[in-house]
């Protein structure tokens, strides 16, 4: 099963429409009111947390039948997950919560609170 986990951080909460922001960020657009993220630090955190996974290239991790593809811009991180357990997805969510970025679940158009 595939699922995407998306993250960004607002400069000020409650001003922008989450679904519209998600679409714009997914299209690689820069969105006013969204902070820049320390993307290199995020990648290092993922490498640490998933140290037993194999990197296929700069943005794809794989372990057996599981994969994580990472899409980033300076304001946005999205993990496209295939066959991950809830615990593995929660590890990604925890990493991003550590950077002040709550989960946006595009399947239900909901952005969660930290």
JSON list of N, CA, C and O in Angstrom, two decimals, residues 4 10 22-23 26-27 48 66 74 86 91 95 105:
[
{"chain": "A", "resi": 4, "resn": "UNK", "atom": "N", "xyz": [1.39, 8.90, 1.06]},
{"chain": "A", "resi": 4, "resn": "UNK", "atom": "CA", "xyz": [2.33, 10.00, 1.17]},
{"chain": "A", "resi": 4, "resn": "UNK", "atom": "C", "xyz": [2.13, 10.75, 2.48]},
{"chain": "A", "resi": 4, "resn": "UNK", "atom": "O", "xyz": [1.01, 10.92, 2.95]},
{"chain": "A", "resi": 10, "resn": "UNK", "atom": "N", "xyz": [4.30, 26.64, 8.83]},
{"chain": "A", "resi": 10, "resn": "UNK", "atom": "CA", "xyz": [3.80, 27.99, 8.56]},
{"chain": "A", "resi": 10, "resn": "UNK", "atom": "C", "xyz": [4.56, 29.02, 9.38]},
{"chain": "A", "resi": 10, "resn": "UNK", "atom": "O", "xyz": [4.98, 28.74, 10.52]},
{"chain": "A", "resi": 22, "resn": "UNK", "atom": "N", "xyz": [-0.69, 22.46, 0.14]},
{"chain": "A", "resi": 22, "resn": "UNK", "atom": "CA", "xyz": [-0.17, 21.14, -0.22]},
{"chain": "A", "resi": 22, "resn": "UNK", "atom": "C", "xyz": [-0.01, 21.00, -1.74]},
{"chain": "A", "resi": 22, "resn": "UNK", "atom": "O", "xyz": [1.03, 20.55, -2.23]},
{"chain": "A", "resi": 23, "resn": "UNK", "atom": "N", "xyz": [-1.02, 21.40, -2.48]},
{"chain": "A", "resi": 23, "resn": "UNK", "atom": "CA", "xyz": [-0.97, 21.29, -3.95]},
{"chain": "A", "resi": 23, "resn": "UNK", "atom": "C", "xyz": [0.16, 22.15, -4.50]},
{"chain": "A", "resi": 23, "resn": "UNK", "atom": "O", "xyz": [0.95, 21.70, -5.34]},
{"chain": "A", "resi": 26, "resn": "UNK", "atom": "N", "xyz": [3.54, 20.64, -3.52]},
{"chain": "A", "resi": 26, "resn": "UNK", "atom": "CA", "xyz": [3.75, 19.40, -4.28]},
{"chain": "A", "resi": 26, "resn": "UNK", "atom": "C", "xyz": [4.16, 19.69, -5.72]},
{"chain": "A", "resi": 26, "resn": "UNK", "atom": "O", "xyz": [4.86, 18.90, -6.35]},
{"chain": "A", "resi": 27, "resn": "UNK", "atom": "N", "xyz": [3.70, 20.83, -6.24]},
{"chain": "A", "resi": 27, "resn": "UNK", "atom": "CA", "xyz": [4.06, 21.24, -7.59]},
{"chain": "A", "resi": 27, "resn": "UNK", "atom": "C", "xyz": [5.42, 21.95, -7.64]},
{"chain": "A", "resi": 27, "resn": "UNK", "atom": "O", "xyz": [5.82, 22.43, -8.69]},
{"chain": "A", "resi": 48, "resn": "UNK", "atom": "N", "xyz": [19.81, 8.39, 9.69]},
{"chain": "A", "resi": 48, "resn": "UNK", "atom": "CA", "xyz": [20.09, 7.83, 11.02]},
{"chain": "A", "resi": 48, "resn": "UNK", "atom": "C", "xyz": [18.99, 6.87, 11.45]},
{"chain": "A", "resi": 48, "resn": "UNK", "atom": "O", "xyz": [19.25, 5.75, 11.90]},
{"chain": "A", "resi": 66, "resn": "UNK", "atom": "N", "xyz": [9.81, -2.78, 0.76]},
{"chain": "A", "resi": 66, "resn": "UNK", "atom": "CA", "xyz": [9.40, -1.47, 1.25]},
{"chain": "A", "resi": 66, "resn": "UNK", "atom": "C", "xyz": [10.25, -0.38, 0.60]},
{"chain": "A", "resi": 66, "resn": "UNK", "atom": "O", "xyz": [11.42, -0.61, 0.30]},
{"chain": "A", "resi": 74, "resn": "UNK", "atom": "N", "xyz": [12.76, 23.75, -0.68]},
{"chain": "A", "resi": 74, "resn": "UNK", "atom": "CA", "xyz": [13.26, 24.44, 0.51]},
{"chain": "A", "resi": 74, "resn": "UNK", "atom": "C", "xyz": [12.17, 24.66, 1.57]},
{"chain": "A", "resi": 74, "resn": "UNK", "atom": "O", "xyz": [12.47, 24.95, 2.71]},
{"chain": "A", "resi": 86, "resn": "UNK", "atom": "N", "xyz": [3.05, 0.94, 10.31]},
{"chain": "A", "resi": 86, "resn": "UNK", "atom": "CA", "xyz": [2.66, 2.15, 11.04]},
{"chain": "A", "resi": 86, "resn": "UNK", "atom": "C", "xyz": [3.83, 2.69, 11.86]},
{"chain": "A", "resi": 86, "resn": "UNK", "atom": "O", "xyz": [4.02, 3.90, 11.96]},
{"chain": "A", "resi": 91, "resn": "UNK", "atom": "N", "xyz": [7.86, 6.87, 12.66]},
{"chain": "A", "resi": 91, "resn": "UNK", "atom": "CA", "xyz": [9.25, 7.33, 12.81]},
{"chain": "A", "resi": 91, "resn": "UNK", "atom": "C", "xyz": [9.49, 8.55, 11.92]},
{"chain": "A", "resi": 91, "resn": "UNK", "atom": "O", "xyz": [10.14, 9.52, 12.34]},
{"chain": "A", "resi": 95, "resn": "UNK", "atom": "N", "xyz": [10.30, 12.39, 13.23]},
{"chain": "A", "resi": 95, "resn": "UNK", "atom": "CA", "xyz": [11.43, 13.17, 12.73]},
{"chain": "A", "resi": 95, "resn": "UNK", "atom": "C", "xyz": [10.96, 14.57, 12.36]},
{"chain": "A", "resi": 95, "resn": "UNK", "atom": "O", "xyz": [11.53, 15.58, 12.78]},
{"chain": "A", "resi": 105, "resn": "UNK", "atom": "N", "xyz": [-2.02, 14.87, 5.85]},
{"chain": "A", "resi": 105, "resn": "UNK", "atom": "CA", "xyz": [-2.45, 13.63, 5.21]},
{"chain": "A", "resi": 105, "resn": "UNK", "atom": "C", "xyz": [-3.35, 14.00, 4.04]},
{"chain": "A", "resi": 105, "resn": "UNK", "atom": "O", "xyz": [-4.51, 14.38, 4.23]}
]
